[in-house]
CSV table of C-alpha atoms and ligand atoms in Angstrom, one decimal:
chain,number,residue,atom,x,y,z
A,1,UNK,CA,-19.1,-8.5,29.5
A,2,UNK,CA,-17.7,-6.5,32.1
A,3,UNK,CA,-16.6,-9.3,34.5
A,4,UNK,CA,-15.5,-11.5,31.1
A,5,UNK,CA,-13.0,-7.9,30.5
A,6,UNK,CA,-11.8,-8.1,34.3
A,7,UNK,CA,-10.0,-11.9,33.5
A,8,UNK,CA,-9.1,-10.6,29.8
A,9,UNK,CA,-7.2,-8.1,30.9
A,10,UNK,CA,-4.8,-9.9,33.1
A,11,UNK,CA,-3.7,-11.7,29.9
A,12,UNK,CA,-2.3,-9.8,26.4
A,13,UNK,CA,-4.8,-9.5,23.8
A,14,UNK,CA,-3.3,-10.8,20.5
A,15,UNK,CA,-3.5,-6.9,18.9
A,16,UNK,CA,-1.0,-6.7,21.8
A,17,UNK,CA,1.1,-9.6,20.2
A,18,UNK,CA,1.3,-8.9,17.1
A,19,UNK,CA,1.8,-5.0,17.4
A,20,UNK,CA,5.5,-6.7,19.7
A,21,UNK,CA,5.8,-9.3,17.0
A,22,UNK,CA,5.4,-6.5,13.8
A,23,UNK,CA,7.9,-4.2,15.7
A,24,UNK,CA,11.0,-6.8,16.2
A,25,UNK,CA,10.8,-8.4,12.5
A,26,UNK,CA,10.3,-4.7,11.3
A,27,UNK,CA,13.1,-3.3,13.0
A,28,UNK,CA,15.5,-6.5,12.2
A,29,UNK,CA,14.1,-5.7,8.4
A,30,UNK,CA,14.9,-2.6,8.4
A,31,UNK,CA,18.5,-2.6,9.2
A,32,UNK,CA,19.4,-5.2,5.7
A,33,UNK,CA,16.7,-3.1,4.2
A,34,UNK,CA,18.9,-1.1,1.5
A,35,UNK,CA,22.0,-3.6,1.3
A,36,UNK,CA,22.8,-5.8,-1.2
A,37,UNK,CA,21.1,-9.4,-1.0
A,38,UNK,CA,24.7,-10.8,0.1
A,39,UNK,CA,24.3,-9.0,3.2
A,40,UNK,CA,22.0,-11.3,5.3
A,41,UNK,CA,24.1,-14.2,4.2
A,42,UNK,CA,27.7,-12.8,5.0
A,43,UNK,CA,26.4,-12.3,8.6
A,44,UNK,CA,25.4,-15.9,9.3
A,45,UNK,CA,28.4,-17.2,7.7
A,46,UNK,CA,30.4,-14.5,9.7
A,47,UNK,CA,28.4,-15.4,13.1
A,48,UNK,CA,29.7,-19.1,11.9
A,49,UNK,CA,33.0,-18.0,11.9
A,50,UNK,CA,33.3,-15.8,15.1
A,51,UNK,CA,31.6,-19.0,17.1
A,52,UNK,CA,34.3,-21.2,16.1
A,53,UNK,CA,36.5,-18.9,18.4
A,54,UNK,CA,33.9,-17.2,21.0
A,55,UNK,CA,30.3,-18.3,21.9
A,56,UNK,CA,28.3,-16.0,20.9
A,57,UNK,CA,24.3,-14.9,20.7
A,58,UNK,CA,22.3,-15.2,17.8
A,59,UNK,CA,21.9,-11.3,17.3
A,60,UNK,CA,25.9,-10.8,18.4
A,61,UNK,CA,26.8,-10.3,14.4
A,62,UNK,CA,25.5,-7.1,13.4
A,63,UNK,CA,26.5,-5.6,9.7
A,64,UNK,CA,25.4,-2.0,8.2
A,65,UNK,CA,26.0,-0.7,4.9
A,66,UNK,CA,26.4,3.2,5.3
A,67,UNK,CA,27.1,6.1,3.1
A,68,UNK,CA,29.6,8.8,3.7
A,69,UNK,CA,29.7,11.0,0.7
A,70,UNK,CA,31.0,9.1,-2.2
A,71,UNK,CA,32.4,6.1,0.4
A,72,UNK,CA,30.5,3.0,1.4
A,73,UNK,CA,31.6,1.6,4.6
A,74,UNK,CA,30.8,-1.8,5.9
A,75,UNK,CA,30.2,-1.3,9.3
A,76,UNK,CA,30.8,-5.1,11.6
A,77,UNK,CA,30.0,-5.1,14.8
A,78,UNK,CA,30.5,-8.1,17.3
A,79,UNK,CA,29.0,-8.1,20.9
A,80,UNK,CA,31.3,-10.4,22.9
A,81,UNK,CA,29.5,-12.0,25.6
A,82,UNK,CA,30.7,-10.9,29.5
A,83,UNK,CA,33.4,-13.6,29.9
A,84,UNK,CA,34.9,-14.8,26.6
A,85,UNK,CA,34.7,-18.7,26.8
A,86,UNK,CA,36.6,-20.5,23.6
A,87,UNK,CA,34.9,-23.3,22.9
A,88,UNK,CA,36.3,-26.3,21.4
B,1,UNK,CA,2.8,18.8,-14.9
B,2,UNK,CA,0.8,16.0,-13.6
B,3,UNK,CA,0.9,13.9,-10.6
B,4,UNK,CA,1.8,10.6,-10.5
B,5,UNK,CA,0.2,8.5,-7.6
B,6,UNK,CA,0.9,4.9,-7.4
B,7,UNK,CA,-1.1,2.3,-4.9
B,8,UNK,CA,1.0,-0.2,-4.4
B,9,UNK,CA,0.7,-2.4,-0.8
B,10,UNK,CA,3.2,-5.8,-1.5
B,11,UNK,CA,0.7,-8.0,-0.5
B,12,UNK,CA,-2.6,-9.0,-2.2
B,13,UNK,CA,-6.2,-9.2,-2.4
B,14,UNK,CA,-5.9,-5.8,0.7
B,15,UNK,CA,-7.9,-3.4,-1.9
B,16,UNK,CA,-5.3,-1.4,-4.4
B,17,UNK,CA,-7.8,-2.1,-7.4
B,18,UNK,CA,-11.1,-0.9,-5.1
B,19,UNK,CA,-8.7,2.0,-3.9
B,20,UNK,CA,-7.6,2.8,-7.3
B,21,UNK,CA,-10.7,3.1,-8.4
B,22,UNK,CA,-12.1,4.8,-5.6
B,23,UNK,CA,-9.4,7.2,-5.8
B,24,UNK,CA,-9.1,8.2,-9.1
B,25,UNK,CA,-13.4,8.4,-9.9
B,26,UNK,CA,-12.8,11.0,-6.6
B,27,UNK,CA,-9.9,13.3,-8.2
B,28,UNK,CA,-12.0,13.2,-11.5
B,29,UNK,CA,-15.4,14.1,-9.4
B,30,UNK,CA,-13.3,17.6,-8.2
B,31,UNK,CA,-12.9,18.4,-11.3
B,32,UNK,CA,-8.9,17.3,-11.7
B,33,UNK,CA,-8.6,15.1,-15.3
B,34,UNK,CA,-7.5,11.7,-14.0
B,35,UNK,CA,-6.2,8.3,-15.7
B,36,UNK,CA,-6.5,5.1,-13.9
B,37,UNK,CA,-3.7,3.0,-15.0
B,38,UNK,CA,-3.9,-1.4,-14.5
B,39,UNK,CA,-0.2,-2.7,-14.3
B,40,UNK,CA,-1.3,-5.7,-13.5
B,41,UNK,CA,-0.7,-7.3,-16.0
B,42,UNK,CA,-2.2,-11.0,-17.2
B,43,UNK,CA,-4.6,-10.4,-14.3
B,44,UNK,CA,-6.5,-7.1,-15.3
B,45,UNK,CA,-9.6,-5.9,-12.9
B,46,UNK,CA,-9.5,-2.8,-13.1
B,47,UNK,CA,-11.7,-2.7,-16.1
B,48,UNK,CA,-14.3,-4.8,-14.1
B,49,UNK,CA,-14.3,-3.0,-10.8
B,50,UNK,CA,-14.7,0.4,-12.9
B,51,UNK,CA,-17.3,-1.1,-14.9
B,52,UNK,CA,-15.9,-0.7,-18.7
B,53,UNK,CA,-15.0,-4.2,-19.2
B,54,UNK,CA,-17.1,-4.6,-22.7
B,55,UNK,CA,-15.4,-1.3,-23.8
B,56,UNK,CA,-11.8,-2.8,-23.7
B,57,UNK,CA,-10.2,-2.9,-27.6
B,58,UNK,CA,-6.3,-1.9,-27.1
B,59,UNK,CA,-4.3,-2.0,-23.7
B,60,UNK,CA,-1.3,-0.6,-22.2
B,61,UNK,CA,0.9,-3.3,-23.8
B,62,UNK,CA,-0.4,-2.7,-27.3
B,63,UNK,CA,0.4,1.3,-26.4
B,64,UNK,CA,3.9,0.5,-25.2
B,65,UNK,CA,4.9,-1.8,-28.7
B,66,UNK,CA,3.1,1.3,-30.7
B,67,UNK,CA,0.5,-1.0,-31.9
B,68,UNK,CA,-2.0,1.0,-31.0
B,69,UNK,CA,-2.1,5.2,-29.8
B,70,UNK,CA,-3.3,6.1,-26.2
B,71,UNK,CA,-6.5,8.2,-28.0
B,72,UNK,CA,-7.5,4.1,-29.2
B,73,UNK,CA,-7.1,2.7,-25.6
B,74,UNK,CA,-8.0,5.0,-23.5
B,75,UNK,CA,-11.6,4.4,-22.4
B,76,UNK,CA,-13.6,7.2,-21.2
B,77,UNK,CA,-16.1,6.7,-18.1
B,78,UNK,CA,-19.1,7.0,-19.1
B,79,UNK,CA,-20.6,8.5,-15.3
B,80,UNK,CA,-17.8,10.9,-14.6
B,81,UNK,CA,-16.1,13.7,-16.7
B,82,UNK,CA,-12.6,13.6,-17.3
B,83,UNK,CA,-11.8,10.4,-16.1
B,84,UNK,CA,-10.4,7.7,-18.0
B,85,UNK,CA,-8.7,4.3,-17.7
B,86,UNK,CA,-5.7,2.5,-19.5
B,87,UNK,CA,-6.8,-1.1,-19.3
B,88,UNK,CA,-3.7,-3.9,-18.5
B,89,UNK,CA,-3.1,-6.8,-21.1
B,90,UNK,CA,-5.1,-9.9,-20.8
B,91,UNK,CA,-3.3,-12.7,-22.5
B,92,UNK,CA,0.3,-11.6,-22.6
B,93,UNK,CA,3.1,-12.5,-20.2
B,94,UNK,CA,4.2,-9.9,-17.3
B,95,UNK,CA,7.9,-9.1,-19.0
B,96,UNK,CA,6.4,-7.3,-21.5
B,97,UNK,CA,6.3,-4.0,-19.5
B,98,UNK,CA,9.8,-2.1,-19.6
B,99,UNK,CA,10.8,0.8,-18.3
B,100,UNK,CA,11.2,2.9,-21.4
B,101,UNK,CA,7.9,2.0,-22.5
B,102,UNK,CA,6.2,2.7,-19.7
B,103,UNK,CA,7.8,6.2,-19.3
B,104,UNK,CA,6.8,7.1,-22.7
B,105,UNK,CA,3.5,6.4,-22.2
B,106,UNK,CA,3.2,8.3,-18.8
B,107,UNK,CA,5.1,11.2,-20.2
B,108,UNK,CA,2.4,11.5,-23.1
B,109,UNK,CA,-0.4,11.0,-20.6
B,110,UNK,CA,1.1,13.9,-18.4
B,111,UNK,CA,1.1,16.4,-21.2
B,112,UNK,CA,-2.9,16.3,-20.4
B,113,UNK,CA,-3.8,15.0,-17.6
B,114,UNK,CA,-3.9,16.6,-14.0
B,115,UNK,CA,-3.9,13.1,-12.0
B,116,UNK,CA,-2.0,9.4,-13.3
B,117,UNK,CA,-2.9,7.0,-10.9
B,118,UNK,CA,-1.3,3.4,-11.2
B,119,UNK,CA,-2.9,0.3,-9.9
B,120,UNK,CA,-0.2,-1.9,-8.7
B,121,UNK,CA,0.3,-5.8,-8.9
B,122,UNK,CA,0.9,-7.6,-5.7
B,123,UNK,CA,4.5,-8.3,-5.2
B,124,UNK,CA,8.0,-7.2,-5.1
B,125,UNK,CA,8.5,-7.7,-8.1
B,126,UNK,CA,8.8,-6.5,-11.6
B,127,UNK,CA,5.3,-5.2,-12.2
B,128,UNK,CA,5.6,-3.5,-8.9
B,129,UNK,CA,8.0,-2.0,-9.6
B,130,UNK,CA,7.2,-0.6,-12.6
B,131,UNK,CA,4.2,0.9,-11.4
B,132,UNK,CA,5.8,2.6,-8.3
B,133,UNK,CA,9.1,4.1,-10.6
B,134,UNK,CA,7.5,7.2,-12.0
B,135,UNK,CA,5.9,7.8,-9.0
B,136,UNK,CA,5.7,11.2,-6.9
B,137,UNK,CA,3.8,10.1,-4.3
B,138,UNK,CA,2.3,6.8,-2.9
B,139,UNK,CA,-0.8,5.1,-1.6
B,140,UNK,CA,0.6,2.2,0.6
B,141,UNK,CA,-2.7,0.4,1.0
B,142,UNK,CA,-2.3,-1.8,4.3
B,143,UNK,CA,-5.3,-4.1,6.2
B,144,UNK,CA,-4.8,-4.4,10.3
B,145,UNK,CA,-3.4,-8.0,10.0
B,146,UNK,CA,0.8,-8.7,10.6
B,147,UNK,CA,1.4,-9.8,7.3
B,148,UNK,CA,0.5,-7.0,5.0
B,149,UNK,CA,2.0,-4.6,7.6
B,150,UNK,CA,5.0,-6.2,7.5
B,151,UNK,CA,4.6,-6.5,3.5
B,152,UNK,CA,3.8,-2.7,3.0
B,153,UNK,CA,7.4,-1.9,5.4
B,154,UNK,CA,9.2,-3.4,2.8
B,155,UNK,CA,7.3,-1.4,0.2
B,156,UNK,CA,8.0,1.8,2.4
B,157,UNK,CA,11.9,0.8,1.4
B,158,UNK,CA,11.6,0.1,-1.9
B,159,UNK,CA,9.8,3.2,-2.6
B,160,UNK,CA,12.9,4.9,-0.8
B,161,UNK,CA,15.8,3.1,-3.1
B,162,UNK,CA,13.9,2.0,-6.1
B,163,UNK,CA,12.2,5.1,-7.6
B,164,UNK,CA,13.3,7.1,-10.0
B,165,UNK,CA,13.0,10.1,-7.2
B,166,UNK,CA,15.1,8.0,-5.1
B,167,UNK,CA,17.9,7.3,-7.7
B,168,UNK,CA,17.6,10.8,-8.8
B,169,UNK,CA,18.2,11.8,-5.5
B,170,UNK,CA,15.9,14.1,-5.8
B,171,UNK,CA,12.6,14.9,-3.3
B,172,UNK,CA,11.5,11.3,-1.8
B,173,UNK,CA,7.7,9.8,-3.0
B,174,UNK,CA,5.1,11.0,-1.1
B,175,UNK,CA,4.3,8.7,1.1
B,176,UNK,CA,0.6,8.0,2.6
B,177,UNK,CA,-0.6,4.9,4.7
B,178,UNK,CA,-4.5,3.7,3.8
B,179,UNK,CA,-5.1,1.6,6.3
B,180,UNK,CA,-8.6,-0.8,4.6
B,181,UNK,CA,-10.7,-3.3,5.8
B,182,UNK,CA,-10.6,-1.9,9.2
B,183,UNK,CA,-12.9,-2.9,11.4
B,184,UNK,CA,-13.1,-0.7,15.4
B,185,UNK,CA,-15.1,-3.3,17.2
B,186,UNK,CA,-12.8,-5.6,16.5
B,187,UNK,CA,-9.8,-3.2,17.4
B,188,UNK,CA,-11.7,-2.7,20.7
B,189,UNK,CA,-11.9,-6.1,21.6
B,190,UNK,CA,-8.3,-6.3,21.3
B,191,UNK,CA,-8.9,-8.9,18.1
B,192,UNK,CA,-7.3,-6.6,15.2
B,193,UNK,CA,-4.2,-4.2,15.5
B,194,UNK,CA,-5.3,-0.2,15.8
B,195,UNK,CA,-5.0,2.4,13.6
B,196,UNK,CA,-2.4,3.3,16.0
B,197,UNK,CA,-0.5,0.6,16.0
B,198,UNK,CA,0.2,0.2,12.5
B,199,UNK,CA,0.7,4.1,12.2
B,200,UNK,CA,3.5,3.9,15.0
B,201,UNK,CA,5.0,0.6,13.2
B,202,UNK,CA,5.1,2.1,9.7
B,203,UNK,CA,5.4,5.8,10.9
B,204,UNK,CA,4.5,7.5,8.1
B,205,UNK,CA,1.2,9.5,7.5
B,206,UNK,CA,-2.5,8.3,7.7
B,207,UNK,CA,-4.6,9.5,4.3
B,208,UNK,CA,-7.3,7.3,5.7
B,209,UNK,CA,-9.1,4.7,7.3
B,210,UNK,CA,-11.4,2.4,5.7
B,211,UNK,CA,-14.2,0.2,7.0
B,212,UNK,CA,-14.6,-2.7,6.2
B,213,UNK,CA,-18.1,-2.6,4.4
B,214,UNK,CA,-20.5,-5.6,2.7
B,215,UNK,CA,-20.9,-1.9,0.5
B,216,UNK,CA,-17.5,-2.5,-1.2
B,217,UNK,CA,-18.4,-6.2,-2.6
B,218,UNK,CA,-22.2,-4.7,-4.1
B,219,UNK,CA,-20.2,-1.8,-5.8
B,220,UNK,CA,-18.2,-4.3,-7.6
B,221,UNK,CA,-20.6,-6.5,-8.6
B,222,UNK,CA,-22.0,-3.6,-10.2
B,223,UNK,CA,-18.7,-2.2,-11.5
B,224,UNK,CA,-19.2,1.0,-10.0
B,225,UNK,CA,-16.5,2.7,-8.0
B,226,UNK,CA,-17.2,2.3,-3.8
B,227,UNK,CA,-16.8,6.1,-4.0
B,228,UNK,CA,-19.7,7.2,-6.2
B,229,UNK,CA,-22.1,5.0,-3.1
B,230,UNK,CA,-22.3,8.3,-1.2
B,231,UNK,CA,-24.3,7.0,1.7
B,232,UNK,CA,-22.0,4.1,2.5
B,233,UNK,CA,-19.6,4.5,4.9
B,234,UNK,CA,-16.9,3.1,2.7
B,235,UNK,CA,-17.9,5.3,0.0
B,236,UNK,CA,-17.7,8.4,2.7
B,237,UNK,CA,-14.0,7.7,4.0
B,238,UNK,CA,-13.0,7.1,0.0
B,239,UNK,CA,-14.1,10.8,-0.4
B,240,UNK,CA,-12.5,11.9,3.4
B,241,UNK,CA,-9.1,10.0,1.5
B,242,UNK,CA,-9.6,12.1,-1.2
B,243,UNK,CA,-10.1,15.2,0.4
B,244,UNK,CA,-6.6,14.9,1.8
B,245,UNK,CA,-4.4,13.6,-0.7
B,246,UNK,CA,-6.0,17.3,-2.1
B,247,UNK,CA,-4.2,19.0,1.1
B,248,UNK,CA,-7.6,19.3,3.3
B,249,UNK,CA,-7.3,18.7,6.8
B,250,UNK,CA,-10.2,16.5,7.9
B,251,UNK,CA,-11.0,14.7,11.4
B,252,UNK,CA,-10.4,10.8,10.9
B,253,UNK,CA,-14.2,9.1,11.1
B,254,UNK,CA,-14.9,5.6,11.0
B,255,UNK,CA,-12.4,4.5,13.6
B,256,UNK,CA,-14.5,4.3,16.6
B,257,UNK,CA,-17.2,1.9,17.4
B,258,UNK,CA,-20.7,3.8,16.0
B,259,UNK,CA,-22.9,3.9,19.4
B,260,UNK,CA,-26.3,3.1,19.1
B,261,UNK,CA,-28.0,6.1,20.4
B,262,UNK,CA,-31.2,7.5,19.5
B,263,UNK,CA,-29.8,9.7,17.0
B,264,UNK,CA,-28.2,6.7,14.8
B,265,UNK,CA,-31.8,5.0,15.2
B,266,UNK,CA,-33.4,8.1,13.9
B,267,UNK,CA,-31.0,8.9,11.1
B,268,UNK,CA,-31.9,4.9,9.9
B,269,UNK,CA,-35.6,6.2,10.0
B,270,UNK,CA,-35.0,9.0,7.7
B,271,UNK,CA,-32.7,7.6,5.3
C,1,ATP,N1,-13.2,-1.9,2.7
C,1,ATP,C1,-13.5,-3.1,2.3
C,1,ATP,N2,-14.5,-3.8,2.9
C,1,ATP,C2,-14.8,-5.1,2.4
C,1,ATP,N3,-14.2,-5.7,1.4
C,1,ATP,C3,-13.2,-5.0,0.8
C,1,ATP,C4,-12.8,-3.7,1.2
C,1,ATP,N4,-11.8,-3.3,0.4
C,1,ATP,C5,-11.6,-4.4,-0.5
C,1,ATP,N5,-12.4,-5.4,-0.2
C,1,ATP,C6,-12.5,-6.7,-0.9
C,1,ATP,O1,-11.2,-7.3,-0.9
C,1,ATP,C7,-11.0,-8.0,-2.1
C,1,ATP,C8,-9.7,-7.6,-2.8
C,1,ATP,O2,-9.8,-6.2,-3.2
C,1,ATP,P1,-8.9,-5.6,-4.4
C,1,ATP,O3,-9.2,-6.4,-5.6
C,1,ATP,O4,-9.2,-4.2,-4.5
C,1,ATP,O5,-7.5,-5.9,-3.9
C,1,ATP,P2,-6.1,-5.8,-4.6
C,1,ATP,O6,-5.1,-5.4,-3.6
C,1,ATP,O7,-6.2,-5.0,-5.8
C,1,ATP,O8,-5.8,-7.3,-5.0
C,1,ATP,P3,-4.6,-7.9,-6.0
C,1,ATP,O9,-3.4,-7.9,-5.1
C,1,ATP,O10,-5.1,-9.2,-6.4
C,1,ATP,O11,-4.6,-6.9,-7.2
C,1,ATP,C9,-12.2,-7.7,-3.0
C,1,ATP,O12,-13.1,-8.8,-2.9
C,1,ATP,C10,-12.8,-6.5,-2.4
C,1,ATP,O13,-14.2,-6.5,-2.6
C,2,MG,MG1,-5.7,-5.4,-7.9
């Protein structure tokens, strides 16, 4: 068993997996969590709309819904990549 | 005023029924006067898994349309004292529950009783719902597997924004994680995600960890709540839950891998 755990090791085990699997989907979950359904769409039309200028990465959109006192703000937030390219 | 505890978990079949049942026979075994609620509605089993199936006449749906009063359905157990359950409807369809209803009936229920516990549905839906809206605090009943993890996060955010706590903006539900079905030697093999994993992904407070246990299958075939089988280890971390949803502060067993020693060989002698 021993010698069997010294070649397991070297790999992940898959508790290891899908602990790193649970914590990304949870996280990217959390953050449309108390929005309106709309919200998840708007963002990959938006993303749609923002690659027709710049190229950006999947994640690059990101929208939050906060609260400040009675307000709601939409919060949009675009990571440009390094060197804006415009792609055709 | 009484308590209003619902188990609720999103996915299904990870042991809200067996839990509700466990739980609420517990609180009633202190000495707390407890109703067991089934919300599941079209799929009762609560009934079964308490063991007062044949003793069913009226339901919570026949109590919400006034067709019948709560003294006609409430069903008494017949091994613990004050402890009762509200069986769900058979036959009709799930829309039949609404929210005005349902208050009614848990605000007469609260003018005597100590502990309302409701058994969930599985889902995000409507029945869910309902069951988790009066609630003040909640059982989020989770096994070690991705899915129902990530199931019983999005529970942990409806119970935030959907409650009537939430949209009274008053204190926030209770929450408690019961993490079932849990099995260590397969945590220590690094086949099944840890208590400690699924405590740091849904980071909100362990009320227990149960085993998983061939004991839980022979107290339902029996219809007798997992936590009236004192010697099974099941049975034991049902009452540890118990204990401290009640505010006791007890070491978590049942989480490591039981060593064969001498002493667990003797113990199997003696018992
Ligand atoms: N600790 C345990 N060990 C072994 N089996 C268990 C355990 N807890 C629950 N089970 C089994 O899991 C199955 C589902 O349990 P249960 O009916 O309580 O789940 P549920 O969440 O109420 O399901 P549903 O979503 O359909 O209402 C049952 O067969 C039950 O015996
Ligand atoms: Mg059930």
């Amino acid at each position: 068993m021993r010698f069997l755990d010294f070649f397991r090791n070297n790999r992940k085990t898959t508790a290891t997996v899908a602990k790193e699997r649970l914590q990304i989907i949870v996280a990217r979950e959390r953050t449309t969590r108390n929005g309106p359904d709309y919200l998840p769409m708007m963002k990959e039309e938006l993303l749609l709309v923002v690659r027709k200028y710049i190229q950006v990465e999947d994640g690059a959109v990101k929208v939050q819904l906060d609260k400040e006192g009675d307000c709601e703000v939409l919060e949009l937030n675009i990571t440009l990549p390094d060197e804006p390219t415009a792609s055709s | 005023m009484a308590e209003v505890i619902v188990i609720t978990s999103g996915k299904g079949g990870v042991g809200k029924t067996t839990t509700s049942a466990a739980i609420g026979t517990g609180l009633a075994m202190r000495g707390y006067k407890t109703v067991v609620i089934d919300f599941d509605v079209g799929l009762r089993n609560l009934d079964l898994i308490m063991g007062c199936e044949r003793r069913v006449v009226y339901d919570f749906v026949n109590v919400i349309r006034n067709e019948a009063n709560l003294n006609q359905s409430l069903i008494r157990d017949k091994r613990v004292e004050d402890l009762f359950i509200l069986p769900a409807s058979q036959t009709r369809d799930k829309d039949t529950l609404d929210i005005e209803g349902v208050e009614r009936v848990i605000n007469q229920l609260a003018e005597s009783f100590d502990y309302i516990v409701c058994d969930s549905p599985a889902g995000i839906e409507r029945g869910a719902f309902m069951a988790m809206y009066f609630a003040d605090q909640a059982v989020v009943v989770t096994n070690p597997e991705v899915s129902s993890v990530r199931d019983s996060d999005r529970i942990l955010g409806l119970l935030a924004s959907k409650t009537r706590r939430a949209e009274e903006g008053r204190e926030p539900v209770k929450e408690h994680l019961l993490l079932t079905r849990y099995e260590p030697a397969r945590v220590e093999k690094g086949e099944m995600l840890s208590v400690d994993d699924v405590k740091e992904i849904l980071a909100i407070p362990l009320l227990g960890v149960i085993p998983e246990s061939k004991d839980v299958l022979q107290a339902s075939n029996a219809g007798s709540p997992i936590i009236l089988a004192s010697e099974s280890d099941a049975g034991q971390a049902y009452e540890d839950a118990v204990s401290r949803l009640l505010g006791e502060d007890l070491v978590h067993r049942f989480v490591e891998v039981e060593k064969k020693g001498f002493f667990n060989k003797f113990r199997l002698f003696r018992s």
